[in-house]
């Protein structure tokens, strides 16, 4: 009656000891980035906004002074924050492939654990549970702070990135948190398939970059876009948003691609068929629909990668059972098969 309650605290303490170095590094990274984002939301944004106010007031007045250093400082630190948050999923994938799973498989300590009181499936679950929670909480906090920092400068700083800038879009919502979980699963799967630390590190990072690239390509098409048209004697409709497509419109309403005007004949023929221009784009009101649909897609990919990890683990271990899960101990043949 008392064994189960006592086992849970022991398991929690064991997980904390197991992941303590990585948790300390992760906590320091999150705190450092949080401090940077809070500075961006407050004094850095205020100083840059004042610098831009001074600069705009100078227009038409000839020589005057403005705080250029504050403007450049904001631009640099905002760029660093964007790059850091977008790099987190790759770092998570590399750590999962190398230190979390790959190193234990390469050294043989994982197989030793499987012969004791932990089944392979439970071993993998325990190793992923706490990192997944830490990644979710940490990236979720940073995404919220990034969104607040960006909103503080929106409309006040002329060089601030727009919401549809890819790095800004990813860092300001749950997309990067979902991508970090996908990186954790990708690194785990790479380690289980390769069973070597360095190859798993590289494969996990490359796979995460591939997932991020695919998500960026699919993201504009995950939610219906808005189309605006203009007459042929005008230019393309002026929009403030994420442009998906542009081209010409024929008299029947058909959309024509932008013509190749390197050859005069082809260009003239294309414009002879057209009566106007069109622009398909996502306005700012589509920000959260795009964020949520992209996050859902990435979480689905994470689920597939996690399922693949358990399948790869089962293939690696075969019918291996622990002493606590079945009567007796694993057979010599089973352990030999796992080692092979």
Short mmCIF file of N, CA and C in Angstrom, two decimals, residues 195-305:
data_model
loop_
_atom_site.label_atom_id
_atom_site.label_comp_id
_atom_site.label_asym_id
_atom_site.label_seq_id
_atom_site.Cartn_x
_atom_site.Cartn_y
_atom_site.Cartn_z
N UNK A 195 22.47 5.52 -32.91
CA UNK A 195 23.14 4.99 -31.71
C UNK A 195 24.58 5.47 -31.56
N UNK A 196 24.85 6.64 -32.10
CA UNK A 196 26.16 7.27 -31.97
C UNK A 196 25.94 8.74 -31.63
N UNK A 197 26.75 9.27 -30.74
CA UNK A 197 26.51 10.61 -30.22
C UNK A 197 26.62 11.69 -31.28
N UNK A 198 27.78 11.77 -31.93
CA UNK A 198 28.01 12.85 -32.90
C UNK A 198 27.08 12.75 -34.11
N UNK A 199 26.94 11.57 -34.75
CA UNK A 199 25.99 11.50 -35.87
C UNK A 199 24.56 11.85 -35.47
N UNK A 200 24.15 11.43 -34.26
CA UNK A 200 22.80 11.75 -33.81
C UNK A 200 22.64 13.24 -33.59
N UNK A 201 23.66 13.89 -33.03
CA UNK A 201 23.62 15.34 -32.84
C UNK A 201 23.41 16.05 -34.16
N UNK A 202 24.21 15.67 -35.17
CA UNK A 202 24.11 16.34 -36.47
C UNK A 202 22.78 16.04 -37.14
N UNK A 203 22.38 14.77 -37.11
CA UNK A 203 21.13 14.38 -37.78
C UNK A 203 19.93 15.06 -37.12
N UNK A 204 19.90 15.13 -35.79
CA UNK A 204 18.79 15.78 -35.11
C UNK A 204 18.69 17.26 -35.45
N UNK A 205 19.84 17.93 -35.47
CA UNK A 205 19.84 19.35 -35.80
C UNK A 205 19.41 19.59 -37.25
N UNK A 206 19.93 18.78 -38.17
CA UNK A 206 19.57 18.94 -39.58
C UNK A 206 18.09 18.65 -39.80
N UNK A 207 17.57 17.61 -39.15
CA UNK A 207 16.16 17.28 -39.28
C UNK A 207 15.28 18.41 -38.76
N UNK A 208 15.69 19.03 -37.66
CA UNK A 208 14.91 20.14 -37.10
C UNK A 208 14.93 21.34 -38.03
N UNK A 209 16.07 21.62 -38.64
CA UNK A 209 16.13 22.70 -39.63
C UNK A 209 15.22 22.40 -40.81
N UNK A 210 15.19 21.13 -41.23
CA UNK A 210 14.29 20.75 -42.32
C UNK A 210 12.83 20.93 -41.95
N UNK A 211 12.47 20.55 -40.73
CA UNK A 211 11.09 20.73 -40.27
C UNK A 211 10.73 22.22 -40.22
N UNK A 212 11.66 23.04 -39.73
CA UNK A 212 11.41 24.48 -39.66
C UNK A 212 11.23 25.07 -41.06
N UNK A 213 12.06 24.63 -42.01
CA UNK A 213 11.93 25.12 -43.38
C UNK A 213 10.62 24.71 -44.02
N UNK A 214 10.23 23.46 -43.81
CA UNK A 214 8.96 22.99 -44.37
C UNK A 214 7.78 23.74 -43.75
N UNK A 215 7.84 23.99 -42.45
CA UNK A 215 6.76 24.73 -41.79
C UNK A 215 6.66 26.16 -42.32
N UNK A 216 7.83 26.78 -42.59
CA UNK A 216 7.82 28.14 -43.13
C UNK A 216 7.19 28.19 -44.52
N UNK A 217 7.43 27.16 -45.33
CA UNK A 217 6.85 27.11 -46.67
C UNK A 217 5.35 26.86 -46.62
N UNK A 218 4.91 26.02 -45.69
CA UNK A 218 3.49 25.67 -45.61
C UNK A 218 2.66 26.71 -44.86
N UNK A 219 3.28 27.45 -43.94
CA UNK A 219 2.54 28.34 -43.07
C UNK A 219 1.60 29.30 -43.80
N UNK A 220 2.02 29.99 -44.88
CA UNK A 220 1.08 30.94 -45.53
C UNK A 220 -0.13 30.27 -46.16
N UNK A 221 -0.07 28.95 -46.36
CA UNK A 221 -1.15 28.24 -47.03
C UNK A 221 -2.02 27.43 -46.06
N UNK A 222 -1.78 27.61 -44.78
CA UNK A 222 -2.56 26.88 -43.79
C UNK A 222 -3.84 27.63 -43.40
N UNK A 223 -4.00 28.85 -43.89
CA UNK A 223 -5.18 29.65 -43.58
C UNK A 223 -5.57 30.42 -44.84
N UNK A 224 -6.87 30.53 -45.14
CA UNK A 224 -7.28 31.24 -46.36
C UNK A 224 -6.77 32.68 -46.37
N UNK A 225 -6.17 33.07 -47.49
CA UNK A 225 -5.61 34.41 -47.62
C UNK A 225 -6.62 35.36 -48.26
N UNK A 226 -6.32 36.64 -48.21
CA UNK A 226 -7.16 37.70 -48.78
C UNK A 226 -6.56 38.14 -50.11
N UNK A 227 -7.40 38.38 -51.12
CA UNK A 227 -6.94 38.82 -52.43
C UNK A 227 -7.50 40.20 -52.74
N UNK A 228 -6.63 41.11 -53.13
CA UNK A 228 -7.01 42.45 -53.57
C UNK A 228 -6.59 42.63 -55.02
N UNK A 229 -7.37 43.40 -55.78
CA UNK A 229 -7.07 43.65 -57.19
C UNK A 229 -6.99 45.15 -57.43
N UNK A 230 -6.33 45.51 -58.52
CA UNK A 230 -6.22 46.90 -58.93
C UNK A 230 -6.21 46.96 -60.45
N UNK A 231 -6.49 48.12 -60.98
CA UNK A 231 -6.55 48.29 -62.43
C UNK A 231 -5.15 48.21 -63.04
N UNK A 232 -5.12 47.94 -64.34
CA UNK A 232 -3.85 47.75 -65.02
C UNK A 232 -3.05 49.05 -65.11
N UNK A 233 -3.74 50.19 -65.11
CA UNK A 233 -3.02 51.46 -65.17
C UNK A 233 -2.50 51.89 -63.81
N UNK A 234 -2.75 51.07 -62.79
CA UNK A 234 -2.19 51.31 -61.46
C UNK A 234 -1.06 50.32 -61.21
N UNK A 235 -0.66 50.20 -59.98
CA UNK A 235 0.36 49.22 -59.60
C UNK A 235 -0.30 48.12 -58.79
N UNK A 236 0.50 47.16 -58.32
CA UNK A 236 -0.04 46.11 -57.47
C UNK A 236 -0.67 46.73 -56.22
N UNK A 237 -1.75 46.15 -55.72
CA UNK A 237 -2.38 46.68 -54.50
C UNK A 237 -1.37 46.82 -53.38
N UNK A 238 -1.39 47.95 -52.72
CA UNK A 238 -0.47 48.22 -51.61
C UNK A 238 -1.02 47.56 -50.34
N UNK A 239 -0.33 46.58 -49.82
CA UNK A 239 -0.80 45.84 -48.66
C UNK A 239 0.27 45.86 -47.57
N UNK A 240 -0.16 45.71 -46.35
CA UNK A 240 0.73 45.58 -45.20
C UNK A 240 0.46 44.23 -44.57
N UNK A 241 1.18 43.23 -45.03
CA UNK A 241 0.96 41.89 -44.54
C UNK A 241 1.88 40.91 -45.23
N UNK A 242 1.62 39.64 -45.00
CA UNK A 242 2.43 38.56 -45.57
C UNK A 242 1.92 38.25 -46.97
N UNK A 243 2.69 38.61 -47.99
CA UNK A 243 2.29 38.40 -49.38
C UNK A 243 2.49 36.93 -49.74
N UNK A 244 1.43 36.31 -50.27
CA UNK A 244 1.47 34.91 -50.68
C UNK A 244 1.70 34.79 -52.18
N UNK A 245 1.04 35.65 -52.95
CA UNK A 245 1.15 35.55 -54.41
C UNK A 245 0.79 36.90 -55.02
N UNK A 246 1.37 37.16 -56.19
CA UNK A 246 1.05 38.35 -56.97
C UNK A 246 1.06 38.00 -58.44
N UNK A 247 0.30 38.76 -59.22
CA UNK A 247 0.28 38.50 -60.65
C UNK A 247 -0.72 39.39 -61.35
N UNK A 248 -1.14 38.94 -62.52
CA UNK A 248 -2.09 39.67 -63.35
C UNK A 248 -3.45 38.99 -63.31
N UNK A 249 -4.48 39.75 -63.62
CA UNK A 249 -5.85 39.25 -63.67
C UNK A 249 -6.37 39.45 -65.09
N UNK A 250 -6.94 38.39 -65.68
CA UNK A 250 -7.52 38.49 -67.02
C UNK A 250 -8.96 38.99 -66.94
N UNK A 251 -9.55 39.24 -68.09
CA UNK A 251 -10.93 39.73 -68.15
C UNK A 251 -11.91 38.72 -67.57
N UNK A 252 -11.58 37.43 -67.62
CA UNK A 252 -12.46 36.40 -67.07
C UNK A 252 -12.25 36.18 -65.58
N UNK A 253 -11.32 36.89 -64.99
CA UNK A 253 -11.01 36.72 -63.58
C UNK A 253 -9.92 35.71 -63.31
N UNK A 254 -9.37 35.11 -64.37
CA UNK A 254 -8.30 34.14 -64.20
C UNK A 254 -7.02 34.84 -63.75
N UNK A 255 -6.25 34.16 -62.90
CA UNK A 255 -5.00 34.72 -62.42
C UNK A 255 -3.85 34.28 -63.32
N UNK A 256 -3.06 35.24 -63.71
CA UNK A 256 -1.92 34.99 -64.59
C UNK A 256 -0.64 35.28 -63.82
N UNK A 257 0.40 34.52 -64.08
CA UNK A 257 1.67 34.78 -63.37
C UNK A 257 2.30 36.08 -63.85
N UNK A 258 3.20 36.60 -63.04
CA UNK A 258 3.94 37.79 -63.43
C UNK A 258 4.75 37.46 -64.68
N UNK A 259 4.60 38.22 -65.77
CA UNK A 259 5.26 37.87 -67.02
C UNK A 259 6.76 38.09 -66.97
N UNK A 260 7.46 37.33 -67.79
CA UNK A 260 8.90 37.50 -67.95
C UNK A 260 9.11 38.54 -69.05
N UNK A 261 9.51 39.71 -68.64
CA UNK A 261 9.64 40.81 -69.59
C UNK A 261 11.06 40.94 -70.14
N UNK A 262 11.87 39.87 -69.99
CA UNK A 262 13.19 39.89 -70.62
C UNK A 262 13.05 39.91 -72.14
N UNK A 263 11.96 39.29 -72.64
CA UNK A 263 11.66 39.32 -74.07
C UNK A 263 10.43 40.18 -74.27
N UNK A 264 10.54 41.19 -75.09
CA UNK A 264 9.46 42.15 -75.27
C UNK A 264 8.18 41.53 -75.78
N UNK A 265 8.27 40.57 -76.67
CA UNK A 265 7.07 39.97 -77.25
C UNK A 265 6.26 39.23 -76.19
N UNK A 266 6.94 38.43 -75.37
CA UNK A 266 6.25 37.68 -74.33
C UNK A 266 5.62 38.59 -73.31
N UNK A 267 6.28 39.67 -72.97
CA UNK A 267 5.75 40.62 -71.99
C UNK A 267 4.49 41.30 -72.53
N UNK A 268 4.55 41.73 -73.77
CA UNK A 268 3.39 42.41 -74.36
C UNK A 268 2.20 41.48 -74.47
N UNK A 269 2.45 40.23 -74.86
CA UNK A 269 1.36 39.27 -74.99
C UNK A 269 0.68 39.03 -73.66
N UNK A 270 1.46 38.96 -72.59
CA UNK A 270 0.89 38.72 -71.27
C UNK A 270 0.03 39.90 -70.83
N UNK A 271 0.51 41.10 -71.03
CA UNK A 271 -0.26 42.27 -70.61
C UNK A 271 -1.47 42.52 -71.50
N UNK A 272 -1.43 42.04 -72.75
CA UNK A 272 -2.61 42.16 -73.62
C UNK A 272 -3.78 41.35 -73.09
N UNK A 273 -3.50 40.26 -72.39
CA UNK A 273 -4.54 39.39 -71.83
C UNK A 273 -5.05 39.89 -70.49
N UNK A 274 -4.33 40.80 -69.87
CA UNK A 274 -4.63 41.21 -68.49
C UNK A 274 -5.46 42.49 -68.45
N UNK A 275 -6.24 42.61 -67.38
CA UNK A 275 -7.01 43.84 -67.15
C UNK A 275 -6.65 44.46 -65.80
N UNK A 276 -5.79 43.80 -65.04
CA UNK A 276 -5.43 44.35 -63.74
C UNK A 276 -4.40 43.48 -63.02
N UNK A 277 -4.10 43.89 -61.79
CA UNK A 277 -3.15 43.17 -60.94
C UNK A 277 -3.90 42.56 -59.76
N UNK A 278 -3.29 41.54 -59.17
CA UNK A 278 -3.83 41.00 -57.92
C UNK A 278 -2.69 40.74 -56.94
N UNK A 279 -3.02 40.83 -55.67
CA UNK A 279 -2.11 40.48 -54.59
C UNK A 279 -2.88 39.64 -53.57
N UNK A 280 -2.36 38.46 -53.28
CA UNK A 280 -2.94 37.60 -52.25
C UNK A 280 -2.04 37.68 -51.02
N UNK A 281 -2.62 37.99 -49.87
CA UNK A 281 -1.79 38.23 -48.69
C UNK A 281 -2.58 37.89 -47.42
N UNK A 282 -1.83 37.87 -46.32
CA UNK A 282 -2.42 37.70 -44.98
C UNK A 282 -2.30 39.01 -44.22
N UNK A 283 -3.41 39.62 -43.82
CA UNK A 283 -3.34 40.83 -42.99
C UNK A 283 -2.97 40.48 -41.56
N UNK A 284 -2.79 41.49 -40.74
CA UNK A 284 -2.38 41.28 -39.36
C UNK A 284 -3.43 40.49 -38.58
N UNK A 285 -4.70 40.56 -39.00
CA UNK A 285 -5.75 39.81 -38.31
C UNK A 285 -5.58 38.30 -38.45
N UNK A 286 -4.73 37.87 -39.38
CA UNK A 286 -4.48 36.43 -39.56
C UNK A 286 -3.30 35.94 -38.73
N UNK A 287 -2.74 36.81 -37.90
CA UNK A 287 -1.55 36.41 -37.15
C UNK A 287 -1.81 35.17 -36.29
N UNK A 288 -2.84 35.22 -35.45
CA UNK A 288 -3.09 34.09 -34.56
C UNK A 288 -3.62 32.87 -35.28
N UNK A 289 -4.49 32.99 -36.28
CA UNK A 289 -4.84 31.78 -37.05
C UNK A 289 -3.63 31.10 -37.67
N UNK A 290 -2.69 31.90 -38.20
CA UNK A 290 -1.49 31.30 -38.78
C UNK A 290 -0.61 30.68 -37.69
N UNK A 291 -0.50 31.35 -36.56
CA UNK A 291 0.29 30.79 -35.45
C UNK A 291 -0.29 29.46 -34.99
N UNK A 292 -1.59 29.41 -34.79
CA UNK A 292 -2.20 28.21 -34.22
C UNK A 292 -2.21 27.05 -35.21
N UNK A 293 -2.47 27.33 -36.49
CA UNK A 293 -2.45 26.24 -37.47
C UNK A 293 -1.04 25.70 -37.66
N UNK A 294 -0.05 26.59 -37.66
CA UNK A 294 1.34 26.12 -37.78
C UNK A 294 1.75 25.33 -36.56
N UNK A 295 1.34 25.80 -35.38
CA UNK A 295 1.64 25.06 -34.15
C UNK A 295 1.00 23.68 -34.16
N UNK A 296 -0.25 23.60 -34.62
CA UNK A 296 -0.93 22.30 -34.69
C UNK A 296 -0.20 21.36 -35.64
N UNK A 297 0.26 21.88 -36.77
CA UNK A 297 1.01 21.06 -37.71
C UNK A 297 2.30 20.54 -37.08
N UNK A 298 3.02 21.42 -36.40
CA UNK A 298 4.28 21.02 -35.77
C UNK A 298 4.06 20.01 -34.65
N UNK A 299 2.99 20.17 -33.89
CA UNK A 299 2.68 19.20 -32.84
C UNK A 299 2.33 17.84 -33.43
N UNK A 300 1.66 17.84 -34.58
CA UNK A 300 1.38 16.57 -35.25
C UNK A 300 2.67 15.90 -35.69
N UNK A 301 3.59 16.69 -36.23
CA UNK A 301 4.90 16.14 -36.61
C UNK A 301 5.64 15.61 -35.38
N UNK A 302 5.54 16.34 -34.27
CA UNK A 302 6.16 15.89 -33.02
C UNK A 302 5.60 14.54 -32.59
N UNK A 303 4.28 14.39 -32.68
CA UNK A 303 3.66 13.12 -32.32
C UNK A 303 4.15 11.98 -33.19
N UNK A 304 4.29 12.24 -34.49
CA UNK A 304 4.79 11.20 -35.39
C UNK A 304 6.24 10.83 -35.07
N UNK A 305 7.05 11.84 -34.78
CA UNK A 305 8.44 11.56 -34.44
C UNK A 305 8.55 10.80 -33.11
#
